[in-house]
Short mmCIF file of C-alpha atoms in Angstrom, two decimals:
data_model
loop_
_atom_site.label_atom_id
_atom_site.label_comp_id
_atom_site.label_asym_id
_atom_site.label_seq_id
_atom_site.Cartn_x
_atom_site.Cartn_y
_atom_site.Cartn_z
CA UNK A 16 105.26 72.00 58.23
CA UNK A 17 107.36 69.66 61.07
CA UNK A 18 107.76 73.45 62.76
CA UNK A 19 103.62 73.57 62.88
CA UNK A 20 103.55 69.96 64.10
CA UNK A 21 105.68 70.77 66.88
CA UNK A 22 104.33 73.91 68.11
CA UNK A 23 101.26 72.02 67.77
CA UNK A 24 102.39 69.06 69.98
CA UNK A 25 103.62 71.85 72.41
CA UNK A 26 100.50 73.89 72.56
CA UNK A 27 98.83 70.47 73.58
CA UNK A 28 100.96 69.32 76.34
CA UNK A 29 100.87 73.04 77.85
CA UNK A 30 97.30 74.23 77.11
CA UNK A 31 95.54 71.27 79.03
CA UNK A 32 92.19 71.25 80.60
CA UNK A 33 93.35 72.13 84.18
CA UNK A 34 95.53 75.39 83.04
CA UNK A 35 92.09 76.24 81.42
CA UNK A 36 90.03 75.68 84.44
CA UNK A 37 92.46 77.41 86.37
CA UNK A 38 92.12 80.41 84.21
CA UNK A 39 88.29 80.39 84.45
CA UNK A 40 88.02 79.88 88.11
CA UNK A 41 90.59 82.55 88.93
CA UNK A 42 89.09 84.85 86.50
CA UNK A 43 85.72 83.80 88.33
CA UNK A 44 87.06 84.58 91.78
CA UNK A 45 88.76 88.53 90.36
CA UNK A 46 85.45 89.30 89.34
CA UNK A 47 83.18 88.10 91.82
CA UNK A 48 85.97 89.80 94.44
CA UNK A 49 85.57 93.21 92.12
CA UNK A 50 82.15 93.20 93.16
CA UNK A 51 82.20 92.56 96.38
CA UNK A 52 84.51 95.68 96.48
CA UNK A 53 81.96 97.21 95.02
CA UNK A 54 79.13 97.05 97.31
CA UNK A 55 80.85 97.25 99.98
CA UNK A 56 82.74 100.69 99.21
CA UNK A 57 79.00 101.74 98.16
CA UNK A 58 77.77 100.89 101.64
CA UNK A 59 80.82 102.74 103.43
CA UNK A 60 79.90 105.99 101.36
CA UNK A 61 76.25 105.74 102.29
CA UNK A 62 76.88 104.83 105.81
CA UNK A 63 79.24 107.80 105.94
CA UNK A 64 76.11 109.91 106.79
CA UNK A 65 73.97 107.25 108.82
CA UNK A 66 73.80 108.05 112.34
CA UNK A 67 73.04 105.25 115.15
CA UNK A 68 72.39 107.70 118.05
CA UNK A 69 71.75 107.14 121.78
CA UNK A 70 70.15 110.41 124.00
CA UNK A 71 71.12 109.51 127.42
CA UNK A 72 70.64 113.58 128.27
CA UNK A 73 67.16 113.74 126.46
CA UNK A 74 66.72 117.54 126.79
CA UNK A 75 65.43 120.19 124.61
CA UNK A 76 68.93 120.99 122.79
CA UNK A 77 69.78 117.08 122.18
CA UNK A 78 66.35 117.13 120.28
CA UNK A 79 67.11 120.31 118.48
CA UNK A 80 70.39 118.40 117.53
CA UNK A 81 68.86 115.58 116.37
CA UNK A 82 66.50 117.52 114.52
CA UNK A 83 69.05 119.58 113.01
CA UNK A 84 71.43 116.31 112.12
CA UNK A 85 68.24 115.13 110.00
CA UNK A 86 67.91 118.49 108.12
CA UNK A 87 71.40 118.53 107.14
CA UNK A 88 70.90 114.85 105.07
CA UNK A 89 71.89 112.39 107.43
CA UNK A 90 69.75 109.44 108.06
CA UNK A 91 69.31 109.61 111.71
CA UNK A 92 68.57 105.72 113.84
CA UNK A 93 67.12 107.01 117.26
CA UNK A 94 67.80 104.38 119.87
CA UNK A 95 67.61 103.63 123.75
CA UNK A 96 70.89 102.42 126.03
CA UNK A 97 71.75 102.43 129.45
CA UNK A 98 74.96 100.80 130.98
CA UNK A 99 78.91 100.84 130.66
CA UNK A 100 78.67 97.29 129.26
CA UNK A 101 79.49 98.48 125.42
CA UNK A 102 79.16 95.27 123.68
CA UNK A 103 75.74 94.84 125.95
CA UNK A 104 74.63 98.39 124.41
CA UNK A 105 75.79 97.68 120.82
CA UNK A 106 73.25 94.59 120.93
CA UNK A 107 70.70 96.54 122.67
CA UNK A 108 71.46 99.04 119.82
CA UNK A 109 71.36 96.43 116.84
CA UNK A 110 73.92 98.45 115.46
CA UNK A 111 77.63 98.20 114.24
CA UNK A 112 78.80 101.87 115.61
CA UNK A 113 76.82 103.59 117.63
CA UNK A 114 77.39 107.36 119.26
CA UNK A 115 76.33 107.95 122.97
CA UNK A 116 75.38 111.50 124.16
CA UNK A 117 75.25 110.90 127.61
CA UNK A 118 73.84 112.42 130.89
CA UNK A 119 74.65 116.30 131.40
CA UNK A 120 75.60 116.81 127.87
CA UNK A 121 73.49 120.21 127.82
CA UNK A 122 74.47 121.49 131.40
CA UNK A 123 78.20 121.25 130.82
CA UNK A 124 77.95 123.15 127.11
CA UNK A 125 75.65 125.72 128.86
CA UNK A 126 78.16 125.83 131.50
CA UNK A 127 80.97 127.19 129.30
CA UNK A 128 82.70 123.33 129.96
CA UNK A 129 83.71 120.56 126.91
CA UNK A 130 81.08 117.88 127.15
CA UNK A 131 81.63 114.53 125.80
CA UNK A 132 80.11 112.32 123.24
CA UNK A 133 80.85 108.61 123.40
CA UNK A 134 81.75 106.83 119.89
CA UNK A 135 81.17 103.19 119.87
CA UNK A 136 82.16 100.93 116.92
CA UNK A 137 81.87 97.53 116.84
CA UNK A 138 85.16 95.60 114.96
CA UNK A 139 84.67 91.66 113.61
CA UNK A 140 87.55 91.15 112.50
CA UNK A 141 90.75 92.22 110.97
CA UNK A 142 90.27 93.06 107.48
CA UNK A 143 90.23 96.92 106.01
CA UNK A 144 87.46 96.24 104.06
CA UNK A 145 85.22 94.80 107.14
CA UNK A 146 85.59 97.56 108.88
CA UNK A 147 85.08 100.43 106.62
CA UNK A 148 81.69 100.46 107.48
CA UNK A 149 81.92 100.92 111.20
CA UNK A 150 83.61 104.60 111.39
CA UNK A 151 81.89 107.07 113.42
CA UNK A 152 84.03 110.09 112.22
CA UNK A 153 81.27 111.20 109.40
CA UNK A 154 79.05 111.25 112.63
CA UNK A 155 80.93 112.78 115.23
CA UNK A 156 82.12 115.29 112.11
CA UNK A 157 78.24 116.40 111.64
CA UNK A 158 77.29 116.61 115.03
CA UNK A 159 80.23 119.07 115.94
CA UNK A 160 79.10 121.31 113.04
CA UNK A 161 75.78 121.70 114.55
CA UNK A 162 76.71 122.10 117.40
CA UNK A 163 79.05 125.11 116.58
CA UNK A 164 76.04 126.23 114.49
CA UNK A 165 74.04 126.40 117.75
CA UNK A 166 76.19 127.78 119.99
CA UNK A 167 76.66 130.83 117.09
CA UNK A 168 73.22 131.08 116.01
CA UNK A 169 72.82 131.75 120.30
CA UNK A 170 75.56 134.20 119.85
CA UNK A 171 73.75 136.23 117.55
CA UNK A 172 75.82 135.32 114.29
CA UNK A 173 74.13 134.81 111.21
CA UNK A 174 74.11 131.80 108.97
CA UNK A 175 76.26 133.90 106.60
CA UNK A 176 78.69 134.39 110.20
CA UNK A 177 78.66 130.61 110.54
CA UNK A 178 80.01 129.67 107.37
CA UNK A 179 82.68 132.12 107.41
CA UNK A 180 83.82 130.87 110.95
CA UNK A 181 83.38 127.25 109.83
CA UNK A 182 85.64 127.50 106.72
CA UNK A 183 87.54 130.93 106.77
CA UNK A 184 89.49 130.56 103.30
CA UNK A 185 88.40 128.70 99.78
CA UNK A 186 91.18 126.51 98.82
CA UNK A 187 91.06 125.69 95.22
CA UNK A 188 92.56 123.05 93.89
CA UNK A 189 94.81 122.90 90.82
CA UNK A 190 96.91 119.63 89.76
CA UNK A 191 99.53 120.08 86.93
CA UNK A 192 101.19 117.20 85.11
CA UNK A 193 104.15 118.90 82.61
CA UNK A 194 102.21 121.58 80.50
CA UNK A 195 98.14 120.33 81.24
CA UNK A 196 96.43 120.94 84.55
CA UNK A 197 92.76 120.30 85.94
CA UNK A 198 90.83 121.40 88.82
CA UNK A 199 91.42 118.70 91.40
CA UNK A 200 92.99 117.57 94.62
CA UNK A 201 96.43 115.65 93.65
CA UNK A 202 95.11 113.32 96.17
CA UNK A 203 91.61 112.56 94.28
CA UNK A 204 94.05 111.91 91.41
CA UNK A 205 96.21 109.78 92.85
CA UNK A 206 93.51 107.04 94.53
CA UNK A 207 92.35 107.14 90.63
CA UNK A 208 95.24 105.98 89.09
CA UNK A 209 96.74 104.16 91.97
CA UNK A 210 94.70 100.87 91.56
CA UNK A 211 94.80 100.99 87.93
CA UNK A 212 98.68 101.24 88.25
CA UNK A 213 99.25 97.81 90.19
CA UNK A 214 96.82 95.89 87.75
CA UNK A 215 100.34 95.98 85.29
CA UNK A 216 102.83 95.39 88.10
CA UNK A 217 101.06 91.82 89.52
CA UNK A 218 100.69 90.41 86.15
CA UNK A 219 103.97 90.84 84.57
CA UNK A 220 105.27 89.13 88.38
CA UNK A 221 102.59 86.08 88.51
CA UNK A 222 103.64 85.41 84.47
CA UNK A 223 106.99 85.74 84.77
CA UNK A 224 106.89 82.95 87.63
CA UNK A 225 104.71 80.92 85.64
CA UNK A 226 106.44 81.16 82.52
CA UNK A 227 109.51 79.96 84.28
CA UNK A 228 108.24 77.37 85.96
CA UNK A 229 106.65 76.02 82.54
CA UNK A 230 109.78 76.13 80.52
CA UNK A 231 112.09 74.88 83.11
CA UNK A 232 109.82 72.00 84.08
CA UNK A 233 109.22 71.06 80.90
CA UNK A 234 112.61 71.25 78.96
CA UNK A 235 113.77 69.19 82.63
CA UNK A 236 111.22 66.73 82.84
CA UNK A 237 111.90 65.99 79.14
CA UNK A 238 116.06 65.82 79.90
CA UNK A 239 115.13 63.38 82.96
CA UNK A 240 112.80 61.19 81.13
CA UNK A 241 114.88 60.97 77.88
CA UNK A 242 112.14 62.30 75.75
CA UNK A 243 114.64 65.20 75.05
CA UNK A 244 117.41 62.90 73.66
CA UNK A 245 114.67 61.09 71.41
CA UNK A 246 113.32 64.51 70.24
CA UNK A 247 116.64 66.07 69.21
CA UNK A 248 117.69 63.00 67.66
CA UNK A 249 114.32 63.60 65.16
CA UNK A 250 115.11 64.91 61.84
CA UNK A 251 114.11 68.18 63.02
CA UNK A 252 116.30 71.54 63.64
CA UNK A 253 117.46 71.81 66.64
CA UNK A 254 116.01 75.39 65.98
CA UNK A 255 112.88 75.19 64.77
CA UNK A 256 112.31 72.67 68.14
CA UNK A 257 113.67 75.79 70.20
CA UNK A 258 111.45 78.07 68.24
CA UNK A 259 108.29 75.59 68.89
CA UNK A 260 109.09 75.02 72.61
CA UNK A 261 109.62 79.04 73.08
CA UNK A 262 106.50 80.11 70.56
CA UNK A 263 104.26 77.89 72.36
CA UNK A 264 105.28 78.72 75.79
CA UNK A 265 104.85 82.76 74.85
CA UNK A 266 101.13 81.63 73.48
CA UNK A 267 100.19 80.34 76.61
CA UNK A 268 101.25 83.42 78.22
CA UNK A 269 100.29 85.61 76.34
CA UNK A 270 96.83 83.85 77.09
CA UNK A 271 97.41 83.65 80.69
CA UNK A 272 97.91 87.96 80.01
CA UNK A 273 94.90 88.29 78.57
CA UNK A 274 92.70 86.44 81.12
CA UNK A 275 94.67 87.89 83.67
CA UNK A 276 94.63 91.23 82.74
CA UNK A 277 90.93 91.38 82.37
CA UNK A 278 90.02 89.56 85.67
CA UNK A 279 92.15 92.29 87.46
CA UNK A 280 90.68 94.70 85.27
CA UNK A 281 86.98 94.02 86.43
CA UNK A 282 88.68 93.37 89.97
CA UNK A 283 90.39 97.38 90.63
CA UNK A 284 87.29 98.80 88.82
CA UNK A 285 84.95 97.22 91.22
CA UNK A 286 86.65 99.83 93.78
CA UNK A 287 88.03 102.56 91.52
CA UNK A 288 84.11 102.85 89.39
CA UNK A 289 82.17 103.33 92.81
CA UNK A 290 84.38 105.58 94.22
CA UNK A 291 84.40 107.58 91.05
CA UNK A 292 80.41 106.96 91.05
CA UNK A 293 80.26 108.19 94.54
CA UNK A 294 82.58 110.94 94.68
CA UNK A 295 81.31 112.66 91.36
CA UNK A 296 77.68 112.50 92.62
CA UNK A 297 79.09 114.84 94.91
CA UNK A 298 81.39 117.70 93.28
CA UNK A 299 80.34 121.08 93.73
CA UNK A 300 81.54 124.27 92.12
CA UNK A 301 84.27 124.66 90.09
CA UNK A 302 85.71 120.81 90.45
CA UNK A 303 85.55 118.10 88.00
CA UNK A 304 85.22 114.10 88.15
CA UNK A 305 87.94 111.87 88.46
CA UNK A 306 87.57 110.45 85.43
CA UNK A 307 87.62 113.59 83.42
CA UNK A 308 90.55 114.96 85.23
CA UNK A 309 92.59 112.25 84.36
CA UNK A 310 91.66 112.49 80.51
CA UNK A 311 92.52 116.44 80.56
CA UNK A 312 95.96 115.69 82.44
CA UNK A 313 96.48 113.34 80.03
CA UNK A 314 96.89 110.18 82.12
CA UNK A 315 94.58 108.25 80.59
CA UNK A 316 95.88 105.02 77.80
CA UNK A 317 95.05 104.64 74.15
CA UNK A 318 95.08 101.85 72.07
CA UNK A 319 98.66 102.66 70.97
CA UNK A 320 99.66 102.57 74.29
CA UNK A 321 98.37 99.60 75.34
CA UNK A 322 100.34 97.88 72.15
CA UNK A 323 103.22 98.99 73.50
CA UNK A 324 102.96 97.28 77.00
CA UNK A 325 102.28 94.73 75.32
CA UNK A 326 105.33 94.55 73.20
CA UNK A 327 107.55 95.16 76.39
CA UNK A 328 105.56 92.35 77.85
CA UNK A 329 105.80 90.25 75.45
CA UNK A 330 109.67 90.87 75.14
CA UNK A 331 109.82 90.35 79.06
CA UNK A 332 108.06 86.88 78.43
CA UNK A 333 110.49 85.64 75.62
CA UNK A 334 113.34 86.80 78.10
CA UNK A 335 112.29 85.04 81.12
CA UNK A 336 111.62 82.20 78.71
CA UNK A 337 115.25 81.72 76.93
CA UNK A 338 116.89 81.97 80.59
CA UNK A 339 114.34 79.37 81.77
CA UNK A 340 115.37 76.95 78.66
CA UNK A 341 119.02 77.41 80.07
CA UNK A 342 118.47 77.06 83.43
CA UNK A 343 115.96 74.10 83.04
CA UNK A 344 119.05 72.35 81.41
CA UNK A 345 121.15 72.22 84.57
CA UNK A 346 118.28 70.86 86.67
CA UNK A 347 119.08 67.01 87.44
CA UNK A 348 115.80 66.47 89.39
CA UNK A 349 112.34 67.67 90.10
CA UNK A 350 113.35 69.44 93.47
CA UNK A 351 116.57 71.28 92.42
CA UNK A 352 113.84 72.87 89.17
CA UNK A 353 112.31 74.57 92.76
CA UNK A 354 115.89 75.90 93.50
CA UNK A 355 116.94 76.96 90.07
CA UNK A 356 113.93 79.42 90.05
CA UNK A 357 115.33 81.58 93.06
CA UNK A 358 117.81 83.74 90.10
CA UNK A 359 114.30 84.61 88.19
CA UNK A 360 112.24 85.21 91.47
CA UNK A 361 114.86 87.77 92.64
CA UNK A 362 114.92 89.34 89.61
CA UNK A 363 111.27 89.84 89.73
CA UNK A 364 110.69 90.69 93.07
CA UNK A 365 112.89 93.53 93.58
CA UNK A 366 111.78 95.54 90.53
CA UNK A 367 107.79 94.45 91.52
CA UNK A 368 108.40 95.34 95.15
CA UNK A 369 109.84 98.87 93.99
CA UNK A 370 107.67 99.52 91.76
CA UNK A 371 104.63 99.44 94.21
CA UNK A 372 106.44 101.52 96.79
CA UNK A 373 108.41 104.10 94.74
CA UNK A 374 109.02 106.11 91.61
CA UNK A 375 112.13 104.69 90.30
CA UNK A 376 112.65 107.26 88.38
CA UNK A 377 113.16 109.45 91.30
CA UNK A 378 116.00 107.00 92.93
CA UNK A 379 119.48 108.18 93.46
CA UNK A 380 121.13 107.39 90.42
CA UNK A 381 123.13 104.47 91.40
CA UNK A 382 120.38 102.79 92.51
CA UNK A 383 118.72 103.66 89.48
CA UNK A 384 121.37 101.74 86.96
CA UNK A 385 121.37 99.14 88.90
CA UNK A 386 117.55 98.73 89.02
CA UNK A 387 117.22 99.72 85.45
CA UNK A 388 120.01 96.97 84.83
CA UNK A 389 117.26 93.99 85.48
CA UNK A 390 115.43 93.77 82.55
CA UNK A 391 112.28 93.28 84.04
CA UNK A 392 112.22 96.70 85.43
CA UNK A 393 111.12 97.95 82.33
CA UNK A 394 108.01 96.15 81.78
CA UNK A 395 107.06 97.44 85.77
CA UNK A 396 107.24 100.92 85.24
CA UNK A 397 106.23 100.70 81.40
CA UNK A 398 102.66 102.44 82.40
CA UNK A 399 103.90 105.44 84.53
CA UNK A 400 106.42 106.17 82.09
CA UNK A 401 103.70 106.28 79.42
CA UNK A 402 101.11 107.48 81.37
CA UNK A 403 103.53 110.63 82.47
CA UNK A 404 105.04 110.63 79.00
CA UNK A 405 108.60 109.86 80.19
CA UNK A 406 108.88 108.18 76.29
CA UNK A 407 112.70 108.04 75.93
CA UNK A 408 112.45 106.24 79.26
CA UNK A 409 109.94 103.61 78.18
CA UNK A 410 111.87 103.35 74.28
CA UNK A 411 115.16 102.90 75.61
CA UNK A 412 113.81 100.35 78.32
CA UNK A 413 112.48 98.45 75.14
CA UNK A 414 115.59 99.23 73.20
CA UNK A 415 117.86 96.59 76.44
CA UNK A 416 115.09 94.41 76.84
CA UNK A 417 115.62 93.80 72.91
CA UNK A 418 119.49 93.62 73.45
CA UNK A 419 118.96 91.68 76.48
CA UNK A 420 116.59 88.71 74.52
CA UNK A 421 119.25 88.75 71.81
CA UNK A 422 121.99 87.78 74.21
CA UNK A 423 119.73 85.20 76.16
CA UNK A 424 118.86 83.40 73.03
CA UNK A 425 122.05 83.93 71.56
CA UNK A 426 123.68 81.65 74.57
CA UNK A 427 119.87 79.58 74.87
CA UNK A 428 120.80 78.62 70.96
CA UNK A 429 124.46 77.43 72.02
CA UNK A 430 123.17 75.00 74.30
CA UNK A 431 120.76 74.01 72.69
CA UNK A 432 122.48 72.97 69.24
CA UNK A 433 125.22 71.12 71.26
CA UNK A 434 125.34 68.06 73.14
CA UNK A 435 125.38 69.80 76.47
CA UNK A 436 121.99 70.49 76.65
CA UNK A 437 121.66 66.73 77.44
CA UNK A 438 124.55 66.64 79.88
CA UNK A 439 124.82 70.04 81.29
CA UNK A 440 124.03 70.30 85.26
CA UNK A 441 124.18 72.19 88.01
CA UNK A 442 125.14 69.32 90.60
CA UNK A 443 126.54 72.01 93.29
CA UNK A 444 129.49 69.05 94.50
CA UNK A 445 127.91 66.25 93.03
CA UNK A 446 128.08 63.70 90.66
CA UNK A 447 125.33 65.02 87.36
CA UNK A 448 123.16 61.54 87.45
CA UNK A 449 123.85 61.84 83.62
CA UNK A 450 126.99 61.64 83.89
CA UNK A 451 126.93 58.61 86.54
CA UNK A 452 124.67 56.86 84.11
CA UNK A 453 127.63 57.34 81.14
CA UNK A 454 130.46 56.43 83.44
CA UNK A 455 128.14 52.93 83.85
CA UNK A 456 127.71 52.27 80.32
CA UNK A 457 131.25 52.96 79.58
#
C-alpha cells in the first residue's frame, strides 16, 4: 500500500496539467501538419499535368500543339505575354510557372534547327514543400512528346512507329526481399516505407531526452531542496521509493509514446496515404499498389510486432531512466542538471543520426560493435530489423538492452540504499555545496 501511495504522489507531481496540454497541442499541431502535407502533395500531383502556356509564335503548329497537349489529359491555361520582364509576365500571367513558346518557334523546327521553349517558375520562398507546386518539368515533358509525335506523324510513321521510337524496350520491374518478390520499382518501395521508418527513430530520441530530463530534475531538485533527505528518512524502502520514482517516470513515457506515436502517425500518413492514393490511381499493366507490394514482400507490421518495439522501448526507457537517477545524484545545481545530460544526448544522437542515414547493419564491422555497443541502438533499428526479418538481430539487441538495465539498476540501487545518494556530486574542482554545508555544521 505505501508503494501505491508513492507512485501515486509521483504520478501527480509528473502528470500535471501543462505536460497534458503540451501533449494535446503538439498532437494538435502533427495532425493538422499531416494534412497540410496532404493537400498540398494532392495539388503537386494534379498540377503535374496543368499547363500555364504563353503562344508568342501563334501559328498553325503551336495551335495543333496546344490542341494536341489537351487531348493527351492535360488541363491546358491559354494566356497572353509580351516582354523580358519575367516577374512582369508571371503577374500578367496570374500564374505560379508559366511556359513561353516564343517568336519563330515553328520556322526554326521547320528549318531542321532546335527551337526553344522558355520555362518560367515563380519561387516564394525556401521550403520543399512550397515549391513543389511550381515545376514545369511535367509540362515541358508533354510538350516534347508531341512534338516528337508531330514531327513523326510528318515523317510518315505510324502511331504504332511513335511508340516504339518513344520507348524502345519494356522494363519490368521486379523487387525481391529474401525469398518473396512483387512487381514494383525498389524505388516506389522505398518512398513507402521510408516515412513510416523515421516515425520510430524521432520518438525513441525526443523520449529519451525527456525522460532524462524528468528523472534527473526531479531526483536533483528533491537532493537540493532536502525533500530527498526527508523522504528517505520515511519508513519506506529505499526500494520501493526507487521502484515508485522509476514506475511513474516509465508511465509518463510510456504516455508521452503513445501520444507521440500517433500524432506522427497521422503526420507521415498525411504524405505517404496521398501519394499511395495518387500513384495507385495510376498503375497500369502488370504493376501493383504500394500498399499491396509491401504486404506481399512482407514489410508490413502485425500486432506481435508492434509488442515487441514496444518492449525494446520500454526497456530503452527504464535504461535511460536508472542512468538518469544516477546522474541526477551528482548534480549540485539547476544548471550543471543541463550539463550532466550531454553523456545521454550523445548516446542518443549518434545511433538516431545513423539510423536515418544508413543501414547499420551494413557498417564495417568495427563500427558496427561499437554502434551496437550503445544500447539505444537497438530500439533505432528495432523496425528494419523486423520489418526485413533480421530476428536474431532484433532478439539479441533485446537480450543487452536486458543485461544492460540489470547493470544500470544494479549500480542505480547502490546509490540509492546508501548515504551517497545525498552527498554524491560531480563538483568538477569544487567544493559539493553539501559538503560545504556539513563542514559548517561540524
Amino acid at each position: 500500500m505505501k508503494f501505491f501511495n508513492l507512485l501515486k504522489k509521483e504520478l501527480s507531481e509528473l502528470l500535471t496539467a501543462q505536460t497534458i496540454v503540451t501533449l494535446v497541442i503538439v498532437t494538435g499541431m502533427l495532425m493538422m501538419l499531416g494534412n497540410l502535407m496532404k493537400s498540398t502533395i494532392k495539388e503537386a500531383v494534379e498540377n503535374e499535368y496543368t499547363i500555364t502556356l504563353s503562344d508568342r509564335d501563334d501559328t498553325d503548329f503551336t495551335h495543333l500543339l496546344a490542341d494536341t497537349l489537351e487531348k493527351s489529359g492535360a488541363t491546358l491555361k491559354l494566356v497572353d505575354t509580351s516582354g523580358d520582364d519575367y516577374s512582369a509576365v508571371l503577374r500578367e500571367a496570374d500564374a505560379d510557372s508559366l511556359v513561353i513558346i516564343p517568336e519563330g518557334f515553328t520556322e526554326k523546327l521547320e528549318n531542321g534547327e532546335r527551337p526553344e521553349m522558355i520555362s518560367v517558375s515563380g519561387m516564394k520562398s525556401a521550403a520543399a514543400m512550397s515549391n513543389m507546386t511550381n515545376s514545369n518539368s511535367g509540362a515541358i515533358g508533354l510538350i516534347s512528346d508531341c512534338i516528337s509525335s508531330a514531327f513523326a506523324a510528318k515523317a510518315g510513321l505510324t502511331a504504332e512507329q511513335v511508340e516504339l521510337l518513344q520507348m524502345p524496350v519494356t522494363v519490368t520491374e521486379q523487387t525481391v526481399v529474401k525469398d518473396k518478390s512483387a512487381p514494383i520499382g525498389a524505388a516506389s518501395i522505398m518512398s513507402g516505407i521510408m516515412m513510416k521508418n523515421m516515425i520510430l527513430p524521432i520518438i525513441v530520441f525526443i523520449l529519451i531526452m525527456f525522460t532524462s530530463n524528468m528523472l534527473m530534475g526531479a531526483i536533483s531538485n528533491e537532493k537540493i531542496d532536502k525533500t530527498l533527505e526527508t523522504l528517505l528518512s520515511a519508513p519506506v524502502s529505499r526500494t520501493a521509493i526507487l521502484g515508485a520514482k522509476m514506475l511513474a517516470a516509465a508511465i509518463i513515457a510510456l504516455l508521452n509514446a503513445v501520444v507521440y506515436m500517433f500524432g506522427f502517425s497521422s503526420f507521415m500518413s498525411g504524405a505517404t496515404d496521398s501519394v499511395s492514393e495518387e500513384m495507385g490511381s495510376k498503375l497500369v499493366g502488370q504493376y501493383i499498389s504500394v500498399d499491396s507490394a509491401l504486404e506481399k514482400l512482407g514489410l508490413t507490421l502485425g500486432v506481435g510486432d508492434y509488442v515487441l518495439i514496444g518492449a525494446q522501448l520500454f526497456l530503452t526507457i527504464m535504461i535511460c531512466l536508472s542512468i538518469s537517477l544516477m546522474l541526477g545524484a551528482l548534480v549540485n545545481d539547476t544548471k550543471q542538471s543541463q550539463t550532466m545530460m550531454m553523456p545521454l544526448m550523445i548516446m542518443a544522437m549518434v545511433p538516431y543520426l545513423i539510423s536515418m542515414m544508413a543501414d547499420i547493419n551494413s557498417l564495417p564491422t568495427a563500427i558496427r560493435m561499437v554502434v551496437y555497443a550503445i544500447p539505444f541502438t537497438h530500439t533505432f533499428s528495432a523496425m528494419n530489423n523486423i520489418m526485413f526479418g533480421n530476428m536474431p538481430i532484433f532478439f539479441g539487441g533485446l537480450a543487452y538492452q536486458f543485461v544492460v538495465f540489470v547493470i544500470c539498476m544494479f549500480f542505480a540501487l547502490r546509490l540509492f540504499n546508501s548515504d551517497k545518494i545525498l552527498t554524491a556530486s560531480l563538483n568538477f574542482g569544487q567544493k559539493s555545496k553539501f559538503k560545504k554545508h556539513s563542514n559548517a555544521d561540524e
